[in-house]
Short mmCIF file of C-alpha atoms in Angstrom, two decimals:
data_model
loop_
_atom_site.label_atom_id
_atom_site.label_comp_id
_atom_site.label_asym_id
_atom_site.label_seq_id
_atom_site.Cartn_x
_atom_site.Cartn_y
_atom_site.Cartn_z
CA UNK U 288 148.75 88.79 156.49
CA UNK U 289 151.17 86.46 155.07
CA UNK U 290 154.73 88.09 154.63
CA UNK U 291 155.78 85.84 151.81
CA UNK U 292 152.57 87.25 149.66
CA UNK U 293 153.58 90.64 150.14
CA UNK U 294 157.30 89.64 149.43
CA UNK U 295 156.09 88.26 146.18
CA UNK U 296 154.24 91.00 145.25
CA UNK U 297 156.94 93.31 145.86
CA UNK U 298 158.89 91.45 143.87
CA UNK U 299 156.67 91.63 140.72
CA UNK U 300 156.46 95.09 140.60
CA UNK U 301 159.33 96.69 142.28
CA UNK U 302 159.98 97.95 138.44
CA UNK U 303 156.51 99.57 138.22
CA UNK U 304 157.46 101.21 141.57
CA UNK U 305 160.58 102.10 140.55
CA UNK U 306 159.46 104.72 137.73
CA UNK U 307 157.19 105.82 139.87
CA UNK U 308 159.60 106.72 142.40
CA UNK U 309 161.81 108.43 140.37
CA UNK U 310 159.07 110.51 138.48
CA UNK U 311 158.00 111.30 142.61
CA UNK U 312 161.59 111.85 142.92
CA UNK U 313 162.29 113.93 140.75
CA UNK U 314 159.32 116.30 139.99
CA UNK U 315 159.39 117.21 143.98
CA UNK U 316 163.70 117.73 143.56
CA UNK U 317 162.86 120.23 140.40
CA UNK U 318 160.48 121.53 142.61
CA UNK U 319 163.01 122.15 145.76
CA UNK U 320 166.08 123.90 143.65
CA UNK U 321 163.02 125.74 142.39
CA UNK U 322 162.02 126.72 145.79
CA UNK U 323 163.51 130.54 145.92
CA UNK U 324 161.98 131.55 142.21
CA UNK U 325 158.40 130.31 143.44
CA UNK U 326 158.55 131.80 147.01
CA UNK U 327 159.48 135.24 145.39
CA UNK U 328 156.76 138.13 145.63
CA UNK U 329 156.91 138.86 142.13
CA UNK U 330 156.79 135.36 140.53
CA UNK U 331 153.69 135.03 142.94
CA UNK U 332 151.33 138.05 141.22
CA UNK U 333 152.40 136.86 137.39
CA UNK U 334 150.94 133.97 137.89
CA UNK U 335 147.75 135.37 140.16
CA UNK U 336 147.12 137.82 137.57
CA UNK U 337 146.74 135.40 134.64
CA UNK U 338 145.16 132.66 136.99
CA UNK U 339 142.18 134.50 138.75
CA UNK U 340 143.14 138.56 139.52
CA UNK U 341 140.81 138.85 142.51
CA UNK U 342 143.03 136.31 144.72
CA UNK U 343 144.53 137.53 147.72
CA UNK U 344 148.43 136.71 148.28
CA UNK U 345 147.79 133.72 150.05
CA UNK U 346 145.60 132.34 147.62
CA UNK U 347 148.34 133.46 145.50
CA UNK U 348 151.35 132.26 147.17
CA UNK U 349 150.01 128.55 147.38
CA UNK U 350 148.99 128.77 143.31
CA UNK U 351 152.75 129.41 143.02
CA UNK U 352 153.64 127.11 145.41
CA UNK U 353 151.40 123.93 143.99
CA UNK U 354 153.80 122.33 142.06
CA UNK U 355 155.75 121.71 145.09
CA UNK U 356 152.70 120.27 146.80
CA UNK U 357 152.14 118.19 143.35
CA UNK U 358 153.23 115.56 145.62
CA UNK U 359 149.50 113.92 146.36
CA UNK U 360 149.03 114.46 142.51
CA UNK U 361 151.55 112.23 141.16
CA UNK U 362 151.18 109.98 144.34
CA UNK U 363 147.51 109.61 143.97
CA UNK U 364 148.28 108.91 140.78
CA UNK U 365 150.29 106.17 141.09
CA UNK U 366 148.50 104.91 144.29
CA UNK U 367 144.95 105.23 141.88
CA UNK U 368 146.94 103.03 139.10
CA UNK U 369 148.31 100.80 141.05
CA UNK U 370 145.51 99.43 143.60
CA UNK U 371 143.05 99.63 140.27
CA UNK U 372 145.98 96.80 138.88
CA UNK U 373 146.49 94.98 142.06
CA UNK U 374 142.76 93.80 141.33
CA UNK U 375 141.52 94.35 138.13
CA UNK U 376 142.69 92.58 134.55
CA UNK U 377 142.38 88.78 133.06
CA UNK U 378 145.80 87.78 134.40
CA UNK U 379 145.72 89.30 137.38
CA UNK U 380 142.08 87.82 138.25
CA UNK U 381 143.57 84.19 137.23
CA UNK U 382 146.65 84.90 139.73
CA UNK U 383 144.20 85.71 142.54
CA UNK U 384 141.81 82.81 141.93
CA UNK U 385 145.47 80.50 141.18
CA UNK U 386 146.42 81.77 145.30
CA UNK U 387 142.98 81.11 146.12
CA UNK U 388 142.94 77.36 145.05
CA UNK U 389 145.56 77.40 147.83
CA UNK U 390 144.07 77.14 151.19
CA UNK U 391 143.97 80.59 152.13
CA UNK U 392 141.31 82.81 153.37
CA UNK U 393 140.09 85.98 151.15
CA UNK U 394 141.04 88.12 153.62
CA UNK U 395 144.96 87.08 153.48
CA UNK U 396 145.40 87.72 149.93
CA UNK U 397 143.23 90.85 150.31
CA UNK U 398 145.12 92.53 153.11
CA UNK U 399 148.65 91.29 151.57
CA UNK U 400 147.60 93.67 148.65
CA UNK U 401 146.36 96.19 150.62
CA UNK U 402 150.15 96.19 152.71
CA UNK U 403 151.99 96.49 149.41
CA UNK U 404 149.91 99.27 148.69
CA UNK U 405 150.42 100.71 151.65
CA UNK U 406 153.82 100.64 151.89
CA UNK U 407 154.33 101.47 148.62
CA UNK U 408 152.17 104.89 149.58
CA UNK U 409 154.38 105.51 152.64
CA UNK U 410 157.77 104.75 150.81
CA UNK U 411 156.60 107.03 147.69
CA UNK U 412 155.60 109.73 150.24
CA UNK U 413 159.35 109.51 151.93
CA UNK U 414 161.24 109.87 148.88
CA UNK U 415 158.83 112.88 147.54
CA UNK U 416 159.29 115.00 150.65
CA UNK U 417 163.56 113.95 151.33
CA UNK U 418 163.51 114.87 147.52
CA UNK U 419 161.86 118.41 147.75
CA UNK U 420 163.36 119.26 150.96
CA UNK U 421 166.89 118.18 150.22
CA UNK U 422 166.97 120.41 147.42
CA UNK U 423 165.32 123.39 149.97
CA UNK U 424 168.48 123.09 151.49
CA UNK U 425 170.78 122.56 148.59
CA UNK U 426 169.68 125.93 147.52
CA UNK U 427 170.56 127.77 150.41
CA UNK U 428 167.08 128.44 151.78
CA UNK U 429 165.65 127.28 155.57
CA UNK U 430 163.04 124.59 154.89
CA UNK U 431 159.37 126.76 154.99
CA UNK U 432 158.09 125.98 158.89
CA UNK U 433 155.47 123.18 158.76
CA UNK U 434 156.66 121.48 155.82
CA UNK U 435 157.63 118.12 157.67
CA UNK U 436 153.17 118.51 158.88
CA UNK U 437 152.38 117.79 155.23
CA UNK U 438 153.69 114.54 155.17
CA UNK U 439 150.80 112.87 157.35
CA UNK U 440 148.06 114.59 155.24
CA UNK U 441 149.60 113.34 151.99
CA UNK U 442 150.72 109.98 152.86
CA UNK U 443 146.59 109.68 153.95
CA UNK U 444 145.81 111.21 151.05
CA UNK U 445 147.64 108.75 148.45
CA UNK U 446 146.66 105.83 150.56
CA UNK U 447 142.52 107.03 150.40
CA UNK U 448 143.40 107.02 146.58
CA UNK U 449 144.86 104.19 146.37
CA UNK U 450 141.59 102.02 147.76
CA UNK U 451 139.84 104.05 145.73
CA UNK U 452 141.23 102.91 143.38
CA UNK U 453 141.04 99.23 144.37
CA UNK U 454 137.78 99.73 144.95
CA UNK U 455 137.27 100.58 141.01
CA UNK U 456 139.72 97.67 140.21
CA UNK U 457 137.63 95.55 141.69
CA UNK U 458 133.83 96.96 140.80
CA UNK U 459 134.52 98.45 137.41
CA UNK U 460 135.49 96.61 133.82
CA UNK U 461 136.23 99.78 132.40
CA UNK U 462 139.89 101.67 131.62
CA UNK U 463 137.60 104.93 130.89
CA UNK U 464 135.47 104.96 134.20
CA UNK U 465 139.02 104.66 135.58
CA UNK U 466 140.36 107.98 133.37
CA UNK U 467 137.67 109.47 133.90
CA UNK U 468 138.09 109.21 137.82
CA UNK U 469 141.65 111.07 137.34
CA UNK U 470 140.18 113.93 135.86
CA UNK U 471 138.04 114.65 138.04
CA UNK U 472 140.39 114.09 141.21
CA UNK U 473 142.55 116.83 139.21
CA UNK U 474 139.63 118.71 138.87
CA UNK U 475 139.06 118.89 142.56
CA UNK U 476 142.98 119.15 143.39
CA UNK U 477 142.42 122.61 141.39
CA UNK U 478 139.37 123.58 142.81
CA UNK U 479 140.17 126.46 145.79
CA UNK U 480 141.79 128.34 143.20
CA UNK U 481 138.83 129.63 141.35
CA UNK U 482 136.70 129.85 143.96
CA UNK U 483 136.19 132.38 146.74
CA UNK U 484 138.32 131.55 149.57
CA UNK U 485 135.26 131.63 152.00
CA UNK U 486 133.59 128.64 149.40
CA UNK U 487 132.13 125.42 150.95
CA UNK U 488 133.30 123.87 148.07
CA UNK U 489 137.00 124.48 149.11
CA UNK U 490 136.41 121.17 151.43
CA UNK U 491 136.19 118.95 148.42
CA UNK U 492 139.50 119.24 147.38
CA UNK U 493 141.86 116.92 148.77
CA UNK U 494 144.43 119.33 148.75
CA UNK U 495 142.50 120.95 151.82
CA UNK U 496 143.17 117.91 153.54
CA UNK U 497 146.65 117.53 152.37
CA UNK U 498 147.99 120.42 153.80
CA UNK U 499 145.80 119.80 156.79
CA UNK U 500 144.82 123.60 156.70
CA UNK U 501 142.31 125.42 153.69
CA UNK U 502 144.90 126.95 151.00
CA UNK U 503 142.68 129.64 151.19
CA UNK U 504 141.93 130.49 154.89
CA UNK U 505 144.71 129.46 156.86
CA UNK U 506 145.06 127.76 159.98
CA UNK U 507 145.96 124.33 160.58
CA UNK U 508 142.77 121.99 161.06
CA UNK U 509 143.77 119.28 162.50
CA UNK U 510 139.94 116.99 162.43
CA UNK U 511 140.72 116.93 158.94
CA UNK U 512 143.77 114.43 159.36
CA UNK U 513 141.23 112.72 161.22
CA UNK U 514 138.77 112.59 159.04
CA UNK U 515 141.20 111.17 156.18
CA UNK U 516 142.13 108.36 158.78
CA UNK U 517 138.95 107.24 159.14
CA UNK U 518 137.95 107.36 156.08
CA UNK U 519 141.48 105.28 154.87
CA UNK U 520 140.24 103.09 157.31
CA UNK U 521 136.97 102.65 155.71
CA UNK U 522 138.06 101.99 152.35
CA UNK U 523 139.85 99.29 153.35
CA UNK U 524 137.04 97.70 154.88
CA UNK U 525 135.21 98.69 152.03
CA UNK U 526 137.35 96.91 149.61
CA UNK U 527 137.71 93.68 151.70
CA UNK U 528 134.10 93.54 152.37
CA UNK U 529 133.87 93.85 147.93
CA UNK U 530 136.84 91.11 147.35
CA UNK U 531 135.00 89.08 150.23
CA UNK U 532 131.92 89.02 147.56
CA UNK U 533 134.46 89.07 144.39
CA UNK U 534 133.18 86.87 141.54
CA UNK U 535 136.50 85.61 140.18
CA UNK U 536 135.03 84.72 136.58
CA UNK E 192 124.59 57.06 152.92
CA UNK E 193 126.40 56.34 149.66
CA UNK E 194 130.05 58.75 149.96
CA UNK E 195 130.43 60.94 146.79
CA UNK E 196 133.67 63.18 146.39
CA UNK E 197 131.86 65.53 144.33
CA UNK E 198 127.90 66.36 144.60
CA UNK E 199 126.06 68.79 142.50
CA UNK E 200 122.25 69.81 142.89
CA UNK E 201 120.67 71.76 140.27
CA UNK E 202 123.86 74.49 140.11
CA UNK E 203 123.35 77.30 138.04
CA UNK E 204 125.61 80.15 137.24
CA UNK E 205 124.32 83.47 135.30
CA UNK E 206 126.64 86.34 134.42
CA UNK E 207 124.53 89.23 134.43
CA UNK E 208 121.23 87.31 133.00
CA UNK E 209 123.01 85.43 130.85
CA UNK E 210 123.27 81.69 132.19
CA UNK E 211 126.71 79.91 132.46
CA UNK E 212 125.18 76.93 133.97
CA UNK E 213 121.75 75.31 133.98
CA UNK E 214 120.96 73.63 136.72
CA UNK E 215 123.48 71.14 136.28
CA UNK E 216 123.35 67.56 139.28
CA UNK E 217 126.44 65.25 139.04
CA UNK E 218 127.91 62.51 140.94
CA UNK E 219 131.04 61.55 141.36
CA UNK E 220 132.38 58.35 143.35
CA UNK E 221 135.55 57.58 144.86
CA UNK E 222 138.37 56.57 143.04
CA UNK E 223 136.34 57.79 139.34
CA UNK E 224 138.00 59.87 136.78
CA UNK E 225 135.07 62.04 135.84
CA UNK E 226 135.34 64.00 132.35
CA UNK E 227 133.75 67.58 131.56
CA UNK E 228 133.91 67.92 127.98
CA UNK E 229 132.22 70.26 126.09
CA UNK E 230 133.10 73.10 123.39
CA UNK E 231 135.31 76.50 124.48
CA UNK E 232 132.29 78.21 126.80
CA UNK E 233 129.92 75.55 127.48
CA UNK E 234 130.32 75.80 131.68
CA UNK E 235 133.02 73.42 132.54
CA UNK E 236 135.36 75.57 133.85
CA UNK E 237 132.64 77.55 135.43
CA UNK E 238 131.64 74.67 137.26
CA UNK E 239 135.57 73.66 138.16
CA UNK E 240 135.26 77.31 139.73
CA UNK E 241 132.17 77.48 141.71
CA UNK E 242 133.72 74.02 143.15
CA UNK E 243 136.82 76.31 144.20
CA UNK E 244 134.74 78.66 145.38
CA UNK E 245 136.01 81.42 142.76
CA UNK E 246 132.15 82.19 142.14
CA UNK E 247 129.81 81.55 144.04
CA UNK E 248 126.56 79.81 142.39
CA UNK E 249 123.09 81.51 141.52
CA UNK E 250 120.96 78.59 142.78
CA UNK E 251 121.84 75.51 143.95
CA UNK E 252 124.36 73.24 145.79
CA UNK E 253 127.74 72.12 145.34
CA UNK E 254 129.13 69.09 148.19
CA UNK E 255 132.74 68.26 147.78
CA UNK E 256 134.52 65.72 149.73
CA UNK E 257 131.16 65.78 151.55
CA UNK E 258 131.44 69.60 152.05
CA UNK E 259 130.11 72.43 151.43
CA UNK E 260 131.98 74.07 149.03
CA UNK E 261 130.94 77.59 149.84
CA UNK E 262 130.93 77.29 153.53
CA UNK E 263 134.12 74.93 153.96
CA UNK E 264 136.45 76.28 151.16
CA UNK E 265 139.75 76.59 152.79
CA UNK E 266 138.64 72.88 154.19
CA UNK E 267 137.90 71.29 150.78
CA UNK E 268 140.68 73.39 149.37
CA UNK E 269 142.89 71.63 151.24
CA UNK E 270 141.90 68.26 150.23
CA UNK E 271 142.00 69.71 146.64
CA UNK E 272 144.40 69.96 144.01
CA UNK E 273 143.64 72.47 140.86
CA UNK E 274 145.21 72.48 137.41
CA UNK E 275 144.00 76.31 136.47
CA UNK E 276 143.58 76.41 132.54
CA UNK E 277 145.66 79.50 132.43
CA UNK E 278 148.95 79.44 134.54
CA UNK E 279 149.95 82.78 135.04
CA UNK E 280 153.64 82.27 136.79
CA UNK E 281 155.68 85.09 138.43
CA UNK E 282 159.05 86.07 137.04
CA UNK E 283 162.87 86.39 138.59
CA UNK E 284 162.60 82.87 140.49
CA UNK E 285 162.88 79.60 139.44
CA UNK E 286 160.99 76.54 138.43
CA UNK E 287 161.96 74.81 141.69
CA UNK E 288 161.60 77.98 144.16
CA UNK E 289 157.91 78.20 142.77
CA UNK E 290 157.58 75.04 143.59
CA UNK E 291 158.94 75.46 146.93
CA UNK E 292 156.62 78.70 147.08
CA UNK E 293 153.45 76.76 146.18
CA UNK E 294 154.39 73.93 148.65
CA UNK E 295 154.87 77.21 151.66
CA UNK E 296 151.24 78.11 150.33
CA UNK E 297 149.68 74.48 151.20
CA UNK E 298 152.34 73.80 154.29
CA UNK E 299 153.43 70.71 155.26
CA UNK E 300 153.94 69.52 151.70
CA UNK E 301 157.00 67.53 151.51
CA UNK E 302 159.49 68.38 148.32
CA UNK E 303 160.53 65.05 147.31
CA UNK E 304 157.71 63.68 145.89
CA UNK E 305 157.48 67.12 143.90
CA UNK E 306 160.86 66.62 142.59
CA UNK E 307 159.70 62.77 141.82
CA UNK E 308 156.91 64.40 140.03
CA UNK E 309 159.06 67.32 138.31
CA UNK E 310 161.74 64.38 137.12
CA UNK E 311 159.03 61.83 136.19
CA UNK E 312 157.78 64.64 133.26
CA UNK E 313 161.37 65.85 133.04
CA UNK E 314 160.94 69.66 133.91
CA UNK E 315 163.87 71.21 134.11
CA UNK E 316 163.72 72.61 138.28
CA UNK E 317 166.73 75.11 137.65
CA UNK E 318 165.18 77.39 134.44
CA UNK E 319 163.55 80.40 135.61
CA UNK E 320 160.22 81.23 135.17
CA UNK E 321 159.87 83.66 132.31
CA UNK E 322 162.09 81.47 130.01
CA UNK E 323 159.54 78.32 130.58
CA UNK E 324 157.71 77.48 127.20
CA UNK E 325 153.61 76.97 127.87
CA UNK E 326 154.39 73.24 127.97
CA UNK E 327 156.86 73.41 131.00
CA UNK E 328 154.27 75.63 132.65
CA UNK E 329 151.81 73.40 132.30
CA UNK E 330 153.82 70.77 133.70
CA UNK E 331 154.31 73.01 136.76
CA UNK E 332 151.12 73.59 136.79
CA UNK E 333 150.58 69.62 137.16
CA UNK E 334 153.07 69.01 139.39
CA UNK E 335 151.61 71.80 141.76
CA UNK E 336 148.31 70.02 142.05
CA UNK E 337 149.27 66.64 142.41
CA UNK E 338 152.53 66.69 144.58
CA UNK E 339 149.89 66.74 147.75
CA UNK E 340 148.59 64.06 146.95
CA UNK E 341 145.01 65.08 147.06
CA UNK E 342 141.86 63.41 147.43
CA UNK E 343 140.33 65.24 144.57
CA UNK E 344 142.12 66.75 141.99
CA UNK E 345 140.54 69.27 139.64
CA UNK E 346 142.36 69.80 135.86
CA UNK E 347 140.59 71.95 133.31
CA UNK E 348 142.49 71.07 130.60
CA UNK E 349 145.35 69.28 131.29
CA UNK E 350 147.14 67.69 128.30
CA UNK E 351 147.10 71.78 126.48
CA UNK E 352 150.80 72.22 125.09
CA UNK E 353 151.50 69.28 126.44
CA UNK E 354 154.43 66.99 124.12
CA UNK E 355 152.99 63.32 123.70
CA UNK E 356 155.85 62.01 125.92
CA UNK E 357 154.06 63.87 128.82
CA UNK E 358 150.55 63.02 128.15
CA UNK E 359 151.21 60.08 128.48
CA UNK E 360 152.66 60.11 131.78
CA UNK E 361 149.97 62.58 132.56
CA UNK E 362 147.64 59.40 131.86
CA UNK E 363 150.12 57.29 133.69
CA UNK E 364 149.94 59.25 136.73
CA UNK E 365 146.06 60.02 137.00
CA UNK E 366 145.77 55.70 136.33
CA UNK E 367 147.99 55.45 139.59
CA UNK E 368 145.92 58.49 141.86
CA UNK E 369 142.88 56.57 140.42
CA UNK E 370 144.26 53.37 141.81
CA UNK E 371 145.14 54.29 145.04
CA UNK E 372 141.53 55.42 145.38
CA UNK E 373 141.97 59.45 144.74
CA UNK E 374 139.38 60.40 142.02
CA UNK E 375 140.00 63.30 138.97
CA UNK E 376 137.56 65.89 137.84
CA UNK E 377 139.29 67.30 134.32
CA UNK E 378 137.32 69.10 132.05
CA UNK E 379 138.69 68.78 128.04
CA UNK E 380 137.59 69.51 124.60
CA UNK E 381 139.66 66.52 123.35
CA UNK E 382 137.33 63.77 123.04
CA UNK E 383 139.79 60.90 122.20
CA UNK E 384 141.43 62.11 125.80
CA UNK E 385 137.91 61.66 127.37
CA UNK E 386 137.92 58.40 125.59
CA UNK E 387 141.06 56.77 127.09
CA UNK E 388 141.04 57.85 130.54
CA UNK E 389 137.85 58.77 131.74
CA UNK E 390 135.43 56.17 133.37
CA UNK E 391 132.51 58.66 132.88
CA UNK E 392 131.83 61.83 131.20
CA UNK E 393 129.53 64.51 131.37
CA UNK E 394 128.62 66.05 127.89
CA UNK E 395 128.57 69.79 128.26
CA UNK E 396 126.06 72.26 126.24
CA UNK E 397 125.48 76.01 126.43
CA UNK E 398 125.58 75.30 130.40
CA UNK E 399 123.71 71.93 130.32
CA UNK E 400 124.49 68.29 130.74
CA UNK E 401 123.20 66.73 127.66
CA UNK E 402 124.29 63.29 128.19
CA UNK E 403 126.84 61.47 130.93
CA UNK E 404 128.39 58.52 128.99
CA UNK E 405 130.76 55.73 130.37
CA UNK E 406 134.01 56.00 128.91
CA UNK E 407 133.67 52.71 127.42
CA UNK E 408 130.03 53.91 125.91
CA UNK E 409 132.14 56.77 124.12
CA UNK E 410 134.95 54.36 122.23
CA UNK E 411 132.05 52.59 121.21
CA UNK E 412 129.70 55.66 119.60
CA UNK E 413 133.46 56.91 118.74
CA UNK E 414 133.64 58.45 114.94
CA UNK E 415 137.04 58.58 112.96
CA UNK E 416 137.33 59.63 109.58
CA UNK E 417 139.05 56.95 107.86
CA UNK E 418 141.46 58.10 104.72
CA UNK E 419 142.47 54.59 102.75
CA UNK E 420 144.95 54.59 99.59
CA UNK E 421 145.13 51.32 98.02
CA UNK E 422 147.30 49.42 95.17
CA UNK E 423 145.27 48.86 92.75
CA UNK E 424 141.16 51.05 92.00
CA UNK E 425 138.51 49.78 94.35
CA UNK E 426 134.87 48.81 93.52
CA UNK E 427 133.33 50.60 96.21
CA UNK E 428 130.13 47.92 96.73
CA UNK E 429 132.44 46.05 98.93
CA UNK E 430 132.47 48.10 101.72
CA UNK E 431 128.76 49.13 101.65
CA UNK E 432 127.83 46.29 103.06
CA UNK E 433 129.55 46.90 106.81
CA UNK E 434 127.00 48.84 109.14
CA UNK E 435 128.54 51.13 110.93
CA UNK E 436 130.17 52.92 107.72
CA UNK E 437 129.13 55.81 106.42
CA UNK E 438 129.93 58.86 103.52
CA UNK E 439 132.00 56.58 101.78
CA UNK E 440 133.65 58.32 98.98
CA UNK E 441 135.75 56.01 96.25
CA UNK E 442 137.85 58.01 93.95
CA UNK E 443 140.36 55.35 91.89
CA UNK E 444 142.33 53.86 94.09
CA UNK E 445 141.04 56.09 97.27
CA UNK E 446 139.03 55.68 100.25
CA UNK E 447 136.77 58.13 102.33
CA UNK E 448 134.70 57.32 104.97
CA UNK E 449 133.80 57.36 108.57
CA UNK E 450 133.62 54.79 111.14
CA UNK E 451 131.54 55.00 113.98
CA UNK E 452 132.88 52.40 116.60
CA UNK E 453 135.12 49.59 116.07
CA UNK E 454 136.67 49.79 112.88
CA UNK E 455 137.36 46.09 112.47
CA UNK E 456 135.25 45.03 109.62
CA UNK E 457 136.33 47.93 108.09
CA UNK E 458 140.01 47.18 108.51
CA UNK E 459 139.84 43.18 107.80
CA UNK E 460 137.83 44.28 104.45
CA UNK E 461 140.34 46.39 103.26
CA UNK E 462 143.10 44.03 104.11
CA UNK E 463 141.89 41.22 101.36
CA UNK E 464 143.99 43.80 98.63
CA UNK E 465 147.46 46.05 98.83
CA UNK E 466 147.21 48.23 100.96
CA UNK E 467 149.37 51.62 100.46
CA UNK E 468 148.67 54.24 103.07
CA UNK E 469 145.54 54.22 105.86
CA UNK E 470 145.07 57.81 107.84
CA UNK E 471 142.50 57.78 110.93
CA UNK E 472 141.60 61.05 112.36
CA UNK E 473 139.16 62.51 115.09
CA UNK E 474 136.13 64.41 114.31
CA UNK E 475 136.22 67.57 115.13
CA UNK E 476 133.58 68.18 118.27
CA UNK E 477 131.14 69.80 116.05
CA UNK E 478 130.81 67.39 114.39
CA UNK E 479 130.53 64.63 116.76
CA UNK E 480 127.71 66.76 118.81
CA UNK E 481 126.01 67.28 115.55
CA UNK E 482 126.86 63.27 114.75
CA UNK E 483 126.14 61.90 117.84
CA UNK E 484 123.69 64.66 119.98
CA UNK E 485 121.81 66.25 117.02
CA UNK E 486 123.03 69.69 118.05
CA UNK E 487 123.74 71.41 114.65
CA UNK E 488 127.22 72.25 114.49
CA UNK E 489 127.04 76.27 114.47
CA UNK E 490 124.80 75.71 117.71
CA UNK E 491 128.60 74.63 119.42
#
């Protein structure tokens, strides 16, 4: 991989990244500030009753804590859009084609873009985590147990969505399809909260993987993280395969 | 076997079942300036993109510098310079820094020749890329295409956005490279440019090559629209005998006509009278396709 290509990408996209970083830091910071309210049982019951009265307290807790795990939603949106924009659009395709007129193998161009996406997703996750946990500490509450355990899952999920965006960016010409994929993703995030605890559909929610556990059942599931890691590797390789055959019209 | 810089055989490319190139076969010799002439969407850029392996042909084969452009893509691109039709430049760096990056991407390119080229095109290397005019962007594209002294240079609409002085410099540069035995393949919609610098020209129409003309042939068949204004009213009969004059219209002291090929006879006849003004115009590509190749104007 060529570091100069990676550096050029960061220079080119630093403002977009800064914008999303501010969004994520702001969101996580506000959630951290509101943490004492979020974990108050009275608030939990109010929200539970409004959303789905059949939910138990544990489910309700995750429901109100959902804004705090909004990081995968915001981060995922960034990664999906950024991944797509790395390969989509006439200007981007022209820039890639121009690079490929130089004696560079395609995989170098692809991996430099993937490395940019990976580093951006990682920085965004860490920034969101630091902002949120910093604000919780400021309120005088201790950090919830297992909060740092969310980090790998969140990062991997965000990266996976970025890779999905890359595939969409290369294969689809329709921006509407991207938006539809975004809506499906949001639906899946909130899926567990409309279902019974034991439902197998919960596994289709990204939250199931972010938390390293089922938000409905409780209990850490390391296997989920491994599944997510393998999916990330597969997504990266699939992107490389498509890019190798991509026609830069 | 004769060494060819470029050889394509029955090259065909379809986009979503719509043919963009249909059975293109052509050969370019070393030291030749070869033109690809045609209107927008006629397949010129598609051909260049196949040669650089941006896209893959549906059928046929292309050999660049004796190598298959797909299997030996890296080797080919090391020896080829390319100017794209649309050049996207990054922001936040100067033109000079950008050229240094291009040189680093190629590896082993000395900046002295690049600086010399920039000076010849009067390109200010201190300017940030975002402040460059379209003409200056084109000059950057030209400098990066020539700076490693490639064996073959592929130029897509090279003189677009260039001022007259830069165009002249480009033509001089192409002539120098040709003299060194290097080859140039250039796509353009400008007949005058093709007439002026190309040894041979392939005329494209809807993805097919409908003719390959020598530059001199193209010049001989060139059509010009002439408008002359005389000091006194003119009798049109004096021009009727000239055999390469068409569409003759006389209006008092003004004469309008088209000349195919050499305008010498027309000028000699006209200068028997007092001429106040002469305007010569190149016809559009559509008109040339209609007149020379019999293709309806609307079809191009």
